[in-house]
Coordinates of C-alpha atoms and ligand atoms in Angstrom, one line a residue:
Chain A
X1 CA 0.0 0.0 0.0
X2 CA 1.0 3.6 -0.6
X3 CA 3.8 2.9 -3.1
X4 CA 2.6 5.8 -5.3
X5 CA 3.3 8.6 -2.9
X6 CA 5.5 10.1 -5.6
X7 CA 3.0 11.9 -8.0
X8 CA 5.2 11.2 -11.1
X9 CA 4.8 7.4 -10.5
X10 CA 1.0 7.6 -10.8
X11 CA 1.2 9.7 -14.0
X12 CA 3.5 7.1 -15.5
X13 CA 1.2 4.2 -14.6
X14 CA -1.8 6.1 -16.1
X15 CA 0.2 6.9 -19.3
X16 CA 0.9 3.1 -19.6
X17 CA -2.8 2.3 -19.1
X18 CA -3.8 4.9 -21.7
X19 CA -1.3 3.4 -24.2
X20 CA -2.7 0.0 -23.5
X21 CA -6.1 1.2 -24.8
X22 CA -4.7 0.8 -28.4
X23 CA -4.7 -3.0 -28.0
X24 CA -8.5 -2.8 -28.6
X25 CA -7.7 -1.7 -32.2
X26 CA -5.4 -4.7 -33.0
X27 CA -7.5 -7.3 -34.9
X28 CA -6.7 -11.0 -35.1
X29 CA -7.3 -13.8 -37.7
X30 CA -10.0 -15.5 -35.8
X31 CA -13.6 -14.3 -35.3
X32 CA -16.0 -14.2 -32.4
X33 CA -17.9 -17.5 -32.1
X34 CA -21.0 -16.0 -33.8
X35 CA -18.8 -15.0 -36.8
X36 CA -20.0 -11.4 -36.7
X37 CA -16.4 -9.8 -36.8
X38 CA -12.8 -10.5 -36.1
X39 CA -11.6 -10.6 -32.4
X40 CA -9.3 -7.9 -31.2
X41 CA -6.3 -8.6 -29.0
X42 CA -7.6 -6.8 -25.9
X43 CA -10.8 -8.9 -25.7
X44 CA -8.7 -12.0 -26.6
X45 CA -6.5 -11.2 -23.6
X46 CA -9.6 -10.9 -21.3
X47 CA -10.9 -14.2 -22.6
X48 CA -7.5 -15.9 -22.0
X49 CA -7.3 -14.5 -18.4
X50 CA -10.8 -15.9 -17.9
X51 CA -9.7 -19.3 -19.3
X52 CA -6.8 -19.3 -16.7
X53 CA -9.3 -18.4 -13.9
X54 CA -11.7 -21.2 -14.9
X55 CA -9.2 -23.9 -15.9
X56 CA -6.4 -23.1 -13.5
X57 CA -7.3 -26.1 -11.3
X58 CA -6.4 -28.5 -14.2
X59 CA -2.9 -27.1 -14.5
X60 CA 0.1 -29.2 -13.6
X61 CA 2.0 -29.0 -10.3
X62 CA 4.0 -25.8 -9.8
X63 CA 1.5 -23.6 -11.8
X64 CA 0.4 -20.4 -10.0
X65 CA -2.9 -19.4 -11.7
X66 CA -2.8 -15.8 -10.4
X67 CA 0.6 -15.4 -12.0
X68 CA -0.6 -17.0 -15.2
X69 CA -3.5 -14.5 -15.3
X70 CA -1.1 -11.6 -14.9
X71 CA 1.1 -13.0 -17.7
X72 CA -1.9 -13.4 -20.0
X73 CA -3.2 -9.9 -19.3
X74 CA 0.1 -8.4 -20.6
X75 CA 1.2 -11.0 -23.2
X76 CA -0.1 -9.2 -26.3
X77 CA 0.7 -5.6 -25.5
X78 CA 3.7 -5.7 -27.9
X79 CA 1.1 -6.0 -30.7
X80 CA 0.3 -2.3 -30.3
X81 CA 3.6 -1.7 -32.2
X82 CA 4.0 -5.0 -34.1
X83 CA 0.4 -6.1 -34.9
X84 CA -0.9 -9.6 -34.5
X85 CA 1.0 -12.1 -36.6
X86 CA -1.4 -14.9 -37.3
X87 CA -0.2 -18.4 -36.3
X88 CA -1.2 -19.9 -39.6
X89 CA 0.0 -17.1 -42.0
X90 CA 2.8 -17.7 -44.4
X91 CA 2.5 -21.4 -43.9
X92 CA 3.3 -21.0 -40.2
X93 CA 6.7 -19.4 -40.9
X94 CA 5.9 -15.7 -39.9
X95 CA 4.7 -16.2 -36.3
X96 CA 7.8 -16.5 -34.0
X97 CA 10.3 -15.7 -36.8
X98 CA 13.5 -14.0 -35.7
X99 CA 12.5 -10.7 -37.3
X100 CA 9.1 -10.7 -35.4
X101 CA 10.8 -11.7 -32.1
X102 CA 13.2 -8.8 -32.4
X103 CA 10.5 -6.3 -33.2
X104 CA 8.4 -7.6 -30.3
X105 CA 11.4 -7.2 -27.9
X106 CA 11.8 -3.6 -28.9
X107 CA 8.1 -3.0 -28.5
X108 CA 8.2 -4.6 -25.0
X109 CA 11.0 -2.3 -23.9
X110 CA 9.1 0.8 -25.2
X111 CA 5.7 -0.1 -23.8
X112 CA 6.7 -1.5 -20.3
X113 CA 9.3 1.4 -20.2
X114 CA 6.4 3.8 -19.8
X115 CA 6.0 2.5 -16.2
X116 CA 8.0 3.4 -13.1
X117 CA 11.4 1.6 -13.4
X118 CA 10.8 -1.3 -10.9
X119 CA 7.4 -2.1 -12.3
X120 CA 8.7 -1.9 -15.9
X121 CA 11.5 -4.4 -15.0
X122 CA 9.0 -6.8 -13.3
X123 CA 6.6 -6.8 -16.3
X124 CA 9.3 -7.0 -18.9
X125 CA 10.6 -10.1 -17.1
X126 CA 7.1 -11.6 -16.9
X127 CA 6.6 -11.0 -20.6
X128 CA 10.0 -12.5 -21.5
X129 CA 9.1 -15.6 -19.4
X130 CA 5.9 -16.0 -21.3
X131 CA 7.8 -15.7 -24.6
X132 CA 10.4 -18.3 -23.6
X133 CA 7.7 -20.7 -22.6
X134 CA 9.9 -22.8 -20.4
X135 CA 8.6 -22.4 -16.8
X136 CA 5.4 -24.2 -15.6
X137 CA 3.4 -20.9 -15.6
X138 CA 4.5 -20.0 -19.1
X139 CA 3.9 -23.5 -20.5
X140 CA 0.3 -23.4 -19.1
X141 CA -0.2 -19.8 -20.4
X142 CA 1.0 -20.8 -23.9
X143 CA -1.3 -23.8 -23.9
X144 CA -4.3 -21.5 -23.3
X145 CA -3.1 -18.9 -25.8
X146 CA -2.9 -21.7 -28.5
X147 CA -6.2 -23.4 -27.6
X148 CA -8.5 -20.4 -27.3
X149 CA -8.3 -19.3 -30.9
X150 CA -8.6 -23.0 -32.0
X151 CA -11.8 -23.3 -30.0
X152 CA -13.1 -19.9 -31.4
X153 CA -12.4 -21.3 -34.9
X154 CA -14.0 -24.6 -34.2
X155 CA -17.1 -23.1 -32.7
X156 CA -17.5 -20.5 -35.5
X157 CA -17.3 -23.2 -38.2
X158 CA -13.6 -22.7 -39.1
X159 CA -13.8 -19.2 -40.7
X160 CA -10.3 -18.2 -39.5
X161 CA -8.8 -21.4 -40.8
X162 CA -10.3 -21.4 -44.4
X163 CA -8.5 -18.1 -45.1
X164 CA -5.1 -19.8 -44.5
X165 CA -6.1 -23.3 -45.9
X166 CA -5.3 -24.8 -42.5
X167 CA -5.4 -28.6 -42.2
X168 CA -5.7 -30.9 -39.2
X169 CA -2.0 -31.6 -39.3
X170 CA -1.2 -27.8 -39.3
X171 CA -3.2 -27.5 -36.1
X172 CA -1.7 -30.7 -34.5
X173 CA 1.8 -29.2 -35.1
X174 CA 1.3 -25.5 -34.4
X175 CA -1.4 -25.8 -31.7
X176 CA -1.5 -29.4 -30.4
X177 CA 2.1 -29.6 -29.3
X178 CA 1.9 -26.7 -27.0
X179 CA -1.6 -27.4 -25.7
X180 CA -0.7 -31.1 -25.1
X181 CA 2.4 -30.0 -23.1
X182 CA 0.6 -27.5 -20.8
X183 CA -3.0 -28.8 -20.7
X184 CA -3.2 -32.4 -21.9
X185 CA -6.9 -32.9 -20.9
X186 CA -7.7 -29.8 -23.0
X187 CA -5.9 -31.2 -26.1
X188 CA -7.7 -34.5 -25.8
X189 CA -11.1 -32.6 -25.8
X190 CA -10.0 -30.3 -28.6
X191 CA -8.7 -33.2 -30.8
X192 CA -12.1 -34.9 -30.8
X193 CA -13.7 -31.7 -32.1
X194 CA -10.9 -31.1 -34.7
X195 CA -11.2 -34.6 -36.1
X196 CA -14.9 -34.2 -36.5
X197 CA -14.5 -30.7 -38.2
X198 CA -11.8 -31.8 -40.6
X199 CA -12.9 -35.5 -41.0
Chain B
X1 CA -4.1 -30.0 -10.0
X2 CA -6.2 -32.6 -11.7
X3 CA -9.6 -31.5 -10.4
X4 CA -11.1 -32.1 -13.9
X5 CA -10.7 -35.9 -14.0
X6 CA -14.5 -36.0 -14.6
X7 CA -15.0 -35.3 -18.3
X8 CA -18.3 -33.6 -17.7
X9 CA -16.6 -30.9 -15.6
X10 CA -14.3 -29.9 -18.4
X11 CA -17.3 -29.7 -20.8
X12 CA -19.2 -27.4 -18.4
X13 CA -16.2 -25.1 -18.0
X14 CA -15.7 -24.8 -21.8
X15 CA -19.5 -24.2 -22.2
X16 CA -19.1 -21.3 -19.8
X17 CA -16.1 -20.0 -21.6
X18 CA -17.9 -20.1 -24.9
X19 CA -20.9 -18.3 -23.4
X20 CA -18.5 -15.6 -22.1
X21 CA -17.6 -14.8 -25.7
X22 CA -20.8 -12.9 -26.1
X23 CA -19.6 -10.2 -23.7
X24 CA -17.5 -9.0 -26.7
X25 CA -20.7 -7.9 -28.4
X26 CA -22.1 -5.8 -25.5
X27 CA -21.3 -2.1 -26.2
X28 CA -20.9 0.6 -23.6
X29 CA -21.5 4.4 -23.6
X30 CA -17.9 5.4 -23.6
X31 CA -15.6 5.1 -26.6
X32 CA -11.9 4.1 -27.1
X33 CA -9.6 6.9 -26.3
X34 CA -9.1 7.6 -30.1
X35 CA -12.9 8.0 -30.4
X36 CA -13.0 5.5 -33.2
X37 CA -15.9 3.4 -31.7
X38 CA -17.6 2.5 -28.5
X39 CA -15.8 0.2 -26.1
X40 CA -17.3 -3.3 -25.5
X41 CA -17.6 -4.9 -22.0
X42 CA -15.0 -7.7 -22.6
X43 CA -12.2 -5.3 -23.5
X44 CA -13.4 -3.0 -20.7
X45 CA -13.0 -5.9 -18.3
X46 CA -9.5 -6.6 -19.6
X47 CA -8.5 -2.9 -19.2
X48 CA -9.9 -2.9 -15.6
X49 CA -7.9 -6.1 -14.7
X50 CA -4.8 -4.4 -16.1
X51 CA -5.7 -1.3 -14.0
X52 CA -5.7 -3.6 -10.9
X53 CA -2.4 -5.2 -11.9
X54 CA -0.7 -1.8 -12.4
X55 CA -2.4 0.2 -9.6
X56 CA -2.8 -2.7 -7.0
X57 CA 0.2 -1.3 -5.0
X58 CA -1.7 1.9 -4.2
X59 CA -4.7 0.1 -2.7
X60 CA -5.5 0.3 1.0
X61 CA -4.5 -2.2 3.6
X62 CA -6.4 -5.5 3.3
X63 CA -6.7 -5.4 -0.5
X64 CA -5.6 -8.6 -2.4
X65 CA -4.8 -7.4 -5.9
X66 CA -5.0 -11.0 -7.4
X67 CA -8.5 -11.4 -6.0
X68 CA -9.5 -7.9 -7.3
X69 CA -8.3 -9.0 -10.8
X70 CA -10.5 -12.2 -10.6
X71 CA -13.5 -10.0 -9.5
X72 CA -13.0 -7.6 -12.4
X73 CA -12.6 -10.3 -15.0
X74 CA -16.1 -11.6 -14.1
X75 CA -17.9 -8.5 -12.9
X76 CA -19.7 -7.7 -16.2
X77 CA -20.7 -11.2 -17.4
X78 CA -24.3 -10.5 -16.4
X79 CA -24.4 -8.0 -19.2
X80 CA -24.7 -10.9 -21.7
X81 CA -28.3 -11.1 -20.6
X82 CA -29.0 -7.6 -19.3
X83 CA -26.8 -5.3 -21.4
X84 CA -24.8 -2.4 -20.2
X85 CA -26.8 0.2 -18.3
X86 CA -24.9 3.5 -18.7
X87 CA -24.0 5.2 -15.4
X88 CA -25.3 8.5 -16.6
X89 CA -28.4 7.4 -18.5
X90 CA -31.9 8.4 -17.2
X91 CA -30.2 11.1 -15.1
X92 CA -28.3 8.4 -13.2
X93 CA -31.5 6.6 -12.1
X94 CA -31.3 3.5 -14.3
X95 CA -27.9 2.1 -13.2
X96 CA -28.3 0.2 -9.9
X97 CA -32.1 0.4 -9.9
X98 CA -34.0 -2.4 -8.1
X99 CA -35.3 -3.7 -11.5
X100 CA -31.8 -3.9 -13.0
X101 CA -30.3 -5.4 -9.8
X102 CA -33.0 -8.2 -9.9
X103 CA -32.3 -8.9 -13.6
X104 CA -28.6 -9.1 -13.0
X105 CA -29.0 -11.5 -10.1
X106 CA -31.0 -13.8 -12.3
X107 CA -28.4 -13.5 -15.1
X108 CA -25.6 -14.3 -12.6
X109 CA -27.3 -17.5 -11.5
X110 CA -27.9 -18.6 -15.1
X111 CA -24.3 -17.8 -16.4
X112 CA -22.2 -19.0 -13.4
X113 CA -24.6 -21.9 -13.2
X114 CA -23.1 -23.3 -16.4
X115 CA -20.0 -24.2 -14.4
X116 CA -19.5 -27.2 -12.1
X117 CA -21.4 -26.6 -8.9
X118 CA -18.5 -25.7 -6.5
X119 CA -17.0 -23.3 -9.0
X120 CA -20.4 -21.8 -9.8
X121 CA -20.9 -21.1 -6.1
X122 CA -17.4 -19.5 -5.7
X123 CA -17.9 -17.1 -8.7
X124 CA -21.4 -16.2 -7.8
X125 CA -20.2 -15.3 -4.3
X126 CA -17.3 -13.2 -5.8
X127 CA -19.7 -11.4 -8.1
X128 CA -22.1 -10.7 -5.3
X129 CA -19.3 -9.3 -3.2
X130 CA -18.4 -6.9 -6.0
X131 CA -22.0 -5.8 -6.3
X132 CA -22.3 -5.2 -2.5
X133 CA -19.1 -3.1 -2.6
X134 CA -18.5 -3.4 1.1
X135 CA -15.3 -5.4 1.5
X136 CA -11.8 -3.8 0.9
X137 CA -11.4 -5.8 -2.4
X138 CA -14.8 -4.8 -3.7
X139 CA -14.4 -1.2 -2.7
X140 CA -11.1 -1.0 -4.6
X141 CA -12.6 -2.9 -7.6
X142 CA -15.5 -0.5 -7.7
X143 CA -13.2 2.5 -7.6
X144 CA -11.4 1.2 -10.7
X145 CA -14.7 0.3 -12.5
X146 CA -15.9 3.9 -12.0
X147 CA -12.6 5.7 -12.8
X148 CA -11.6 3.8 -16.0
X149 CA -14.6 5.1 -18.1
X150 CA -14.2 8.6 -16.7
X151 CA -10.5 8.5 -17.9
X152 CA -11.6 7.1 -21.3
X153 CA -14.1 10.0 -21.6
X154 CA -11.6 12.6 -20.4
X155 CA -8.9 11.4 -22.8
X156 CA -11.3 11.1 -25.8
X157 CA -12.6 14.7 -25.3
X158 CA -15.8 13.8 -23.5
X159 CA -17.7 12.0 -26.3
X160 CA -19.5 9.6 -23.9
X161 CA -20.5 12.5 -21.6
X162 CA -22.1 14.9 -24.1
X163 CA -24.7 12.3 -25.1
X164 CA -26.1 12.3 -21.5
X165 CA -25.4 16.0 -20.9
X166 CA -23.1 15.0 -17.9
X167 CA -21.8 17.8 -15.6
X168 CA -18.9 17.9 -13.3
X169 CA -21.3 17.5 -10.3
X170 CA -22.8 14.4 -11.9
X171 CA -19.4 12.9 -12.1
X172 CA -18.4 14.0 -8.6
X173 CA -21.5 12.2 -7.3
X174 CA -21.7 9.1 -9.4
X175 CA -17.9 8.5 -9.9
X176 CA -16.0 10.6 -7.4
X177 CA -17.6 9.2 -4.2
X178 CA -16.6 5.6 -5.1
X179 CA -13.2 6.4 -6.5
X180 CA -12.4 8.6 -3.5
X181 CA -13.4 5.7 -1.2
X182 CA -11.3 3.0 -2.9
X183 CA -8.4 5.0 -4.5
X184 CA -8.2 8.5 -3.1
X185 CA -4.9 9.3 -5.0
X186 CA -6.6 8.4 -8.2
X187 CA -9.6 10.7 -7.5
X188 CA -7.2 13.6 -6.7
X189 CA -5.5 13.0 -10.1
X190 CA -8.9 12.7 -12.0
X191 CA -10.4 15.7 -10.3
X192 CA -7.7 18.0 -11.7
X193 CA -8.4 16.7 -15.3
X194 CA -12.2 16.9 -14.8
X195 CA -12.1 20.5 -13.5
X196 CA -10.0 21.5 -16.5
X197 CA -12.4 19.7 -19.0
X198 CA -15.6 21.2 -17.5
X199 CA -14.1 24.5 -16.4
Ligands
CA1 CA1 -0.8 -13.5 -29.8

């Protein structure tokens, strides 16, 4: 309590929160379930945090759901500068490319750098941990980040997949591996739906 | 870990998460800061959870920021059935009316009732606590829920206020009281901007 006694710190935090508003204007490849429009990265981040709240109990040992929620709330802020790079675009070669990773790292330093220094460092470290996907929290968070758009696509009839001519095998590789690692029960459930959709 | 061994429980959780997708189609009175469109309640909920993450350190004693984040992630789900009732509509008499409160309570039972029973009870209790606004966590969450739209309106030039002919005094009453109670530093900051906007 009371760590904002210095007025400049509150202004920096509110400048960051105003900057974050722009994530509501970054649109993704997948649509809402009713197919009415594409989903934006802010509401996607909300949905993912809600996934973590609801499914946190099924995570493996060593996962802290509250920390996963924080990670998912901030994981896409870099898209304010870089945009969303669809997982299935360019035959799966664009997402996670070295060029995109470099641009995202620059964006993370700029955006988290709006905050007071200690908080900027903490959130930059949390974002980097998500990107590296090697701790239990990040592995679970990545599993949710991969499975939510697949569920949106499945339940909306595959609109976001047709555009990129996505096959069952593409999804098994680009989605299944990470979902199976972080949330195996969820992958088993999703695989049934995917086989039925593509079968 | 492993509390979803029963397959029916996972299906109920995923049905709830699919239902939640509809919150992305509920639009509010205030716009994005760039004025390009109205904000929806899903991205508003994300922004609020991010407010709690960033400003949690300035909360009073006895506030648990992780719990406030969970509260804010679920606080507007009832709007899937009831819609958003703008704070300043009907001269401030619609928001929080007995009729709206009753409709929201019915919606909460339906929507959280999609979940496995124990989780449904937990989240219904968390939502009710937010609505009652009498615990430290709920008082802080309410302060953020009141101040974020005021900041959006202020930074977008007051588009959402003109529609309802809102005055400084309206905001001091309907927003200021709750923000001052839960986050007094934030109200002091906001009051300066409001006086300049309306002055
Ligand atoms: Ca992403």
